[in-house]
Amino acid sequence: MTDGNIIFCKLCEVKINSDRKYNVQQHIGRVKHKEALKKLEAEKHNAVQPFIQQFCKSDFNADLCSAFIAANIPLNKLNNEHFRSFLSKYCNKTIPNESTLRKGYFNSCYTNAITKIRDAVNVQKIWVCIDETIDSVRRNVANVIIGILKPQDVGKTYLIHTEYLDKVNHSTIFQLFDKSMHILWPNNHEDILLFVSDATPYMKKAGRCIQTLYPKALHVTCLAHVLHNVCEEVRAHFPKVDRLITEMKKTFLKCPKRIAILNEKCPDIPNPPKRITTRWGTWITAAEYYCTYLNEIKSVVEEFNENAQCVNVVKELIKDQSLHSNLVYITTNFRFLPHAITQLEKRGIFYFLFLFQVFAVFIYYYFLGESLAKSIGIVLEAKQKLEEANGEVAKLILETCNRVFSKNNGWAELQKVNSIHNGTALNVNVEQYDSNDLVYMKYAPITSVDVERSFSMYKNLAPNRMSFNESNLTKYMVVNSFFSI
């Protein structure tokens, strides 16, 4: 493939010097390229379905397979005699065997899902988001989310591809991006307007590589991550408060007896919050809780006579007067951060539609009406409150925040787009976009929460279903997410 300037071999995944024809011929004659060609031909040969599958397939079987995947029900449940007899009795159909659906209909479900996604996207403008995580069996799994950009409202979001990476770096992320776009469109580099990711160095480098082949794909690092990093920076400056939250979690988390004593003695206060690393802003929320109810918690903890280490540590911490002052300072200056993060997280459709499919239409319009102007306003308001915070710690945190913003080049470009939408700076020029593209950026996202939530769907697979091979699990995730929307 080529964009007119660079020749890129998709089989070998390398750039080729295009100054002379000899360089291209030399690459074609290499062993690596020839082996890649043989591998491609073998894959095409294996992809040819048996002659028996060329006949017409059962619509009932196809719908049954789609229903099982959408509901995340293992296909081997069809082997249960009671379940089979129930379906046969009330459906008046011959119930197929699990292997029949897996071999004859599973790939068709995936193909149909991809076809419907292509039809929905068609030639519309889109944004792309990529992130990776480590699953329960220590594999690097990456998800690619695409979303439709519309000038009048928020477009739908789809999981287009899931892939397992041998290693995670800018090269593999770039290749994943390009592969996913070819799944969606064989040749279309002009309708991808935005690429959203986290702020890791390899993602930033991948963003620069992506812009060489997709010149309109403005790379923006997630703004919700920025606010989460601010919360982590606050946590680093208050080790005593951090230890209190940790030891309180140990004290009450796995001891119903202590929770019962707290509820009996202080029935009007909620139970202590559980600080969760992956739930952004929960540390600040926990600090605010202990600032509000520290006296009540103290009276309850002092009644614990057991010789548990966590209880003894909490008793000693509560006696420290500086702890009280730290809690007040955190609550006074940083309590707005969790609320700002929650507001930014309201954009995605995966989480809400996955849990509340009955109310999908209502939730879609109620939660997903966040425009680019409103999202940027949330971030700017949070930044302004950080500037108004008092104390040396607040100044250090603000410096860290400004440093992160300065490294996010896409953030400055999005602010220009927003100023054009608001009419505050009509003479601003955004290099990546023409006037038609700017119209579609009205509801552009500035966070990667959609792809984060797609991993929640991935983890919904039961641990005993890890016998999936990687190719089938990739297809399963795409089909499951599509039918869950």
XYZ file of C-alpha atoms in Angstrom:
485
model
C 0.000 0.000 0.000
C 1.094 3.580 -0.522
C -0.100 7.106 0.137
C 1.948 8.480 -2.785
C 5.072 9.106 -0.720
C 5.676 5.948 1.307
C 5.491 2.297 0.205
C 4.434 -0.032 3.020
C 4.489 -3.835 2.766
C 1.469 -5.095 4.735
C 2.743 -8.678 4.760
C 6.151 -7.872 6.240
C 4.923 -4.713 8.039
C 7.903 -2.606 6.974
C 8.498 0.536 4.951
C 10.322 0.181 1.614
C 12.628 2.767 0.102
C 10.788 3.988 -2.989
C 13.636 5.962 -4.569
C 14.511 3.122 -6.955
C 12.573 0.256 -8.476
C 15.446 -2.053 -7.527
C 14.694 -1.594 -3.806
C 11.131 -2.869 -4.261
C 12.279 -5.827 -6.385
C 14.912 -6.685 -3.799
C 12.314 -6.722 -1.023
C 9.978 -8.962 -3.049
C 12.788 -11.467 -3.552
C 13.605 -11.777 0.148
C 12.861 -14.985 2.050
C 10.770 -13.168 4.649
C 8.420 -11.757 2.003
C 8.106 -15.106 0.204
C 7.261 -16.901 3.450
C 4.648 -14.257 4.229
C 3.096 -14.851 0.804
C 2.971 -18.608 1.415
C 1.339 -18.029 4.779
C -1.289 -15.756 3.192
C -2.106 -18.356 0.515
C -2.425 -21.051 3.191
C -4.833 -18.886 5.172
C -6.956 -18.289 2.075
C -7.024 -22.019 1.362
C -8.073 -22.838 4.950
C -10.749 -20.178 4.809
C -12.580 -21.973 2.003
C -15.597 -23.608 3.608
C -16.454 -27.238 2.936
C -18.774 -27.984 0.034
C -21.607 -28.928 2.374
C -21.695 -25.415 3.805
C -22.427 -23.950 0.384
C -26.056 -24.998 0.748
C -28.712 -22.765 2.240
C -28.434 -22.425 5.974
C -31.215 -22.422 8.533
C -32.428 -18.982 9.604
C -33.438 -20.459 12.959
C -29.934 -21.806 13.566
C -28.384 -18.488 12.569
C -30.703 -16.531 14.873
C -30.139 -19.026 17.690
C -26.364 -18.656 17.370
C -26.649 -14.843 17.362
C -28.928 -14.921 20.413
C -26.514 -17.104 22.384
C -23.567 -14.865 21.577
C -25.493 -11.665 22.314
C -26.630 -13.047 25.698
C -23.104 -14.357 26.427
C -24.386 -17.932 26.796
C -21.847 -20.675 25.974
C -22.914 -22.676 22.927
C -22.240 -25.950 24.778
C -25.326 -25.247 26.898
C -27.246 -26.706 23.950
C -25.898 -30.102 24.957
C -27.958 -29.983 28.150
C -30.873 -32.405 27.683
C -33.418 -30.388 29.682
C -32.575 -27.182 27.862
C -32.759 -28.890 24.447
C -36.123 -30.464 25.240
C -37.446 -27.079 26.439
C -36.387 -25.343 23.212
C -37.692 -28.179 21.058
C -41.052 -28.183 22.843
C -41.784 -24.464 22.674
C -39.980 -23.538 19.439
C -41.220 -26.485 17.414
C -37.826 -26.629 15.736
C -35.052 -29.166 15.489
C -32.404 -27.938 17.903
C -28.920 -28.107 16.388
C -25.865 -29.449 18.120
C -23.335 -27.069 19.590
C -20.710 -28.071 17.013
C -23.137 -27.310 14.180
C -23.512 -23.704 15.315
C -19.820 -23.292 16.052
C -18.631 -24.660 12.696
C -21.428 -23.529 10.402
C -22.840 -20.287 11.829
C -20.340 -18.616 14.160
C -18.255 -17.091 11.354
C -21.444 -15.995 9.606
C -22.527 -14.105 12.727
C -19.207 -12.275 12.756
C -19.431 -11.478 9.038
C -22.992 -10.189 9.434
C -21.973 -7.997 12.380
C -19.066 -6.462 10.462
C -21.308 -5.929 7.421
C -23.914 -4.135 9.536
C -21.230 -1.953 11.118
C -19.932 -1.052 7.638
C -23.463 -0.219 6.499
C -24.048 1.922 9.589
C -20.771 3.796 9.185
C -20.817 3.860 5.358
C -18.917 7.028 4.320
C -19.526 8.999 7.492
C -16.842 10.734 9.534
C -15.545 8.666 12.454
C -13.279 8.789 15.503
C -11.124 5.888 16.702
C -10.003 4.866 20.184
C -7.472 2.154 21.109
C -6.366 0.812 24.461
C -4.812 -2.386 25.764
C -4.872 -4.364 28.988
C -3.693 -7.701 30.386
C -6.338 -10.404 30.754
C -6.647 -13.157 33.348
C -4.199 -15.429 31.534
C -1.565 -12.676 31.113
C -2.168 -11.929 27.442
C -1.923 -8.418 26.014
C -5.372 -7.725 24.597
C -6.165 -4.533 22.661
C -9.592 -3.230 21.693
C -10.358 -0.828 18.851
C -13.498 1.314 19.168
C -14.926 3.442 16.381
C -17.639 6.056 16.715
C -19.681 7.990 14.168
C -19.264 11.774 14.193
C -22.512 13.618 13.537
C -23.140 17.366 13.473
C -26.528 17.118 15.202
C -26.029 14.565 18.017
C -23.718 11.866 19.383
C -23.249 8.968 16.982
C -23.192 5.289 17.880
C -20.044 3.519 18.983
C -18.880 0.066 17.870
C -16.175 -2.387 18.840
C -14.599 -3.105 15.444
C -11.685 -5.350 16.429
C -9.993 -7.139 19.326
C -6.450 -8.420 18.987
C -3.830 -10.169 21.098
C -0.401 -8.543 20.892
C 2.889 -10.328 21.439
C 4.345 -7.045 22.619
C 2.933 -3.558 23.101
C 4.752 -0.683 21.424
C 4.088 2.085 18.917
C 4.654 -0.256 15.967
C 2.089 -2.872 17.045
C -0.458 -0.166 17.889
C 0.031 1.436 14.467
C -0.378 -1.921 12.738
C -3.499 -2.632 14.810
C -4.973 0.751 13.842
C -4.286 0.186 10.147
C -5.638 -3.379 10.228
C -8.836 -2.255 11.956
C -9.410 0.520 9.431
C -9.021 -1.977 6.579
C -11.623 -4.191 8.249
C -13.972 -1.215 8.133
C -12.874 0.400 4.858
C -10.502 -1.070 2.249
C -9.267 2.385 1.203
C -10.396 5.476 3.047
C -7.954 7.747 4.857
C -9.924 10.987 4.717
C -12.924 10.267 6.951
C -10.988 9.450 10.173
C -10.937 12.768 12.015
C -9.895 11.846 15.548
C -7.751 9.292 17.370
C -8.160 9.096 21.158
C -5.860 7.128 23.466
C -4.185 7.314 26.851
C -0.993 9.344 27.331
C 1.577 6.531 27.416
C 4.737 7.290 25.370
C 4.174 4.456 22.882
C 0.616 5.681 22.214
C 1.908 9.185 21.502
C 4.516 7.803 19.132
C 1.878 5.609 17.471
C -0.292 8.709 17.043
C 2.491 10.432 15.110
C 2.923 7.354 12.885
C -0.822 7.166 12.259
C -0.914 10.782 11.102
C 1.558 9.994 8.304
C -0.991 7.686 6.611
C -4.152 9.260 8.037
C -3.402 13.011 7.893
C -6.765 14.137 9.287
C -6.608 11.858 12.351
C -5.948 14.380 15.126
C -4.443 12.573 18.130
C -5.830 13.540 21.533
C -4.862 11.882 24.801
C -7.710 11.199 27.226
C -8.609 14.208 29.399
C -10.270 12.026 32.053
C -6.876 10.352 32.524
C -5.392 13.798 33.209
C -7.831 14.465 36.050
C -7.266 10.953 37.382
C -3.511 11.630 37.405
C -4.200 14.811 39.371
C -6.046 12.713 41.964
C -3.072 10.341 42.143
C -0.764 13.323 42.577
C -2.873 14.524 45.507
C -2.665 11.056 47.005
C 1.152 11.063 46.739
C 1.397 14.248 48.829
C -0.657 12.877 51.747
C 0.781 9.510 52.844
C -0.985 9.564 56.232
C -4.398 9.997 54.654
C -3.556 7.302 52.119
C -2.613 4.914 54.899
C -5.818 5.730 56.808
C -7.953 4.922 53.753
C -6.026 1.685 53.152
C -6.226 0.495 56.786
C -9.898 1.478 57.071
C -10.609 -0.653 54.013
C -8.853 -3.593 55.697
C -10.708 -2.955 58.958
C -14.225 -3.026 57.539
C -13.981 -4.784 54.164
C -13.875 -8.419 55.284
C -15.400 -8.157 58.733
C -19.227 -8.051 58.788
C -19.075 -7.904 62.599
C -17.366 -4.488 62.562
C -19.761 -3.237 59.880
C -22.676 -4.340 62.098
C -21.220 -2.424 65.064
C -20.830 0.696 62.893
C -24.430 0.445 61.624
C -25.751 -0.076 65.143
C -23.840 2.798 66.733
C -24.090 5.226 63.796
C -27.149 4.265 61.738
C -27.314 7.631 59.959
C -23.939 7.486 58.241
C -23.083 5.354 55.190
C -20.554 2.537 55.328
C -16.907 3.461 54.649
C -16.154 3.688 50.913
C -13.831 1.205 49.242
C -11.073 2.948 47.375
C -10.644 1.149 44.019
C -7.609 1.830 41.838
C -9.476 1.384 38.560
C -12.374 3.631 39.649
C -11.022 7.097 39.040
C -11.444 9.658 41.813
C -12.481 7.198 44.529
C -9.481 8.139 46.698
C -10.649 11.770 46.898
C -14.191 10.569 47.635
C -12.893 8.395 50.474
C -10.902 11.305 51.927
C -14.026 13.482 51.829
C -15.993 10.746 53.631
C -13.490 10.519 56.495
C -13.337 14.306 56.758
C -17.118 14.356 57.255
C -17.522 11.349 59.552
C -14.130 11.013 61.257
C -15.474 11.639 64.772
C -18.186 8.988 64.392
C -15.740 6.482 62.899
C -13.291 7.226 65.719
C -15.888 6.493 68.420
C -16.692 3.155 66.779
C -13.079 2.076 66.216
C -12.157 2.804 69.828
C -14.715 0.206 70.923
C -12.939 -2.566 68.997
C -11.098 -4.654 71.599
C -9.582 -7.170 69.188
C -5.840 -7.204 68.655
C -5.870 -6.826 64.864
C -3.005 -4.929 63.246
C -5.232 -2.848 60.963
C -7.366 -1.765 63.946
C -4.305 -0.781 65.967
C -2.911 1.237 63.050
C -6.222 3.067 62.585
C -6.389 3.929 66.299
C -2.908 5.443 66.159
C -3.601 7.379 62.961
C -6.822 8.920 64.250
C -4.965 10.387 67.243
C -2.701 12.377 64.894
C -4.060 15.928 64.661
C -2.239 16.580 61.383
C -4.367 13.866 59.808
C -7.501 15.886 60.544
C -5.948 18.993 58.969
C -4.914 17.056 55.868
C -8.430 15.696 55.400
C -9.891 19.191 55.640
C -7.335 20.558 53.149
C -8.034 17.807 50.609
C -11.796 18.179 50.905
C -11.656 21.975 50.661
C -9.419 22.174 47.606
C -9.905 18.958 45.604
C -13.395 17.607 46.223
C -14.528 18.756 42.756
C -12.251 16.279 40.928
C -14.386 13.091 41.271
C -17.468 14.952 40.044
C -15.576 16.319 37.024
C -14.323 12.826 36.142
C -17.856 11.410 36.477
C -19.195 14.078 34.120
C -16.555 13.253 31.509
C -17.299 9.531 31.829
C -20.946 9.968 30.824
C -20.230 9.820 27.129
C -19.945 6.114 26.222
C -22.835 3.815 25.252
C -21.214 0.442 25.950
C -21.644 0.489 29.705
C -25.214 1.694 29.870
C -26.601 -0.353 27.014
C -24.842 -3.454 28.281
C -26.494 -3.172 31.690
C -29.802 -1.556 30.850
C -30.853 -2.769 27.445
C -34.553 -2.205 28.194
C -34.030 1.546 28.610
C -31.431 1.886 25.858
C -33.158 4.692 23.932
C -33.826 6.794 27.014
C -30.325 6.413 28.379
C -28.738 7.099 25.008
C -30.299 10.526 24.745
C -30.112 11.378 28.426
C -26.489 10.516 29.072
C -24.855 10.957 25.686
C -25.727 14.522 24.774
C -22.295 15.854 25.790
C -21.018 18.205 23.121
C -17.373 19.059 22.607
C -18.019 22.513 24.091
C -19.527 21.058 27.259
C -16.753 18.476 27.695
C -14.050 21.102 27.237
C -15.933 23.364 29.647
C -15.798 20.641 32.329
C -12.027 20.322 31.924
C -11.432 24.083 31.907
C -13.615 24.535 34.991
C -11.644 21.837 36.827
C -8.385 23.486 35.783
C -9.633 26.869 36.997
C -10.529 25.402 40.389
C -7.043 23.929 40.632
C -5.635 27.415 39.997
C -7.841 28.784 42.788
C -6.739 26.088 45.283
C -4.549 27.303 48.154
C -1.256 26.008 49.513
C 2.095 24.808 48.244
C 0.752 21.337 47.481
C -1.907 22.833 45.211
C 0.783 24.783 43.315
C 2.864 21.648 42.760
C -0.195 19.742 41.545
C -1.142 22.606 39.206
C 2.376 22.591 37.731
C 2.082 18.853 37.059
C -1.343 19.358 35.491
C -0.109 22.178 33.215
C 2.867 20.072 32.164
C 0.558 17.210 31.130
C -1.708 19.580 29.183
C 1.265 21.120 27.370
C 2.293 17.685 26.059
C -1.191 17.007 24.676
C -0.951 18.663 21.241
C -4.428 17.528 20.257
C -5.916 19.380 23.235
C -4.777 22.743 21.839
C -6.251 21.907 18.422
C -9.578 20.849 19.954
C -9.745 24.151 21.821
C -9.365 25.920 18.469
C -12.223 23.833 17.052
C -14.340 24.681 20.102
C -13.608 28.397 19.760
C -14.841 28.254 16.150
C -18.019 26.445 17.227
C -18.644 29.026 19.956
C -17.870 32.010 17.700
C -15.184 33.328 20.077
C -12.332 33.086 17.555
C -13.564 32.977 13.972
C -10.128 33.664 12.440
C -8.521 30.526 13.905
C -7.078 27.959 11.502
C -7.072 24.203 12.218
C -4.573 22.607 9.841
C -6.005 19.066 9.822
C -9.567 19.971 8.902
C -11.490 21.766 6.212
C -14.763 23.585 6.933
C -16.908 20.488 6.358
C -14.836 18.434 8.826
C -15.205 21.065 11.534
C -18.987 20.701 11.455
C -18.688 17.013 12.377
C -16.507 17.767 15.410
C -19.353 19.252 17.456
C -19.822 16.025 19.449
C -16.242 14.746 19.272
C -15.097 12.833 22.399
C -12.123 13.851 24.534
C -11.940 10.703 26.680
C -11.243 7.001 26.124
C -13.951 5.739 28.499
C -15.719 3.790 25.728
C -12.762 1.503 25.136
C -12.210 1.135 28.887
C -15.783 -0.089 29.253
C -15.368 -2.516 26.378
C -12.815 -4.313 28.560
C -15.540 -4.757 31.177
C -17.487 -6.700 28.556
C -14.383 -8.764 27.824
C -13.949 -9.605 31.502
C -17.606 -10.624 31.663
C -16.550 -13.855 29.956
C -16.385 -16.551 32.612
C -12.834 -17.723 33.480
C -13.640 -21.278 32.370
C -14.313 -20.002 28.836
C -10.671 -19.183 28.165
C -10.476 -22.303 25.979
C -11.447 -20.026 23.077
C -8.671 -19.722 20.557
C -7.627 -16.124 19.971
C -9.230 -15.843 16.530
C -12.641 -17.041 17.741
C -12.485 -14.938 20.896
C -11.788 -11.866 18.772
C -14.849 -12.572 16.621
C -16.948 -13.395 19.682
C -16.171 -10.025 21.275
C -17.147 -8.095 18.143
C -20.437 -9.979 17.744
C -21.290 -9.849 21.454
C -20.696 -6.087 21.661
C -22.606 -5.407 18.442
C -25.745 -7.277 19.526
C -25.522 -5.793 23.026
C -25.920 -2.260 21.647
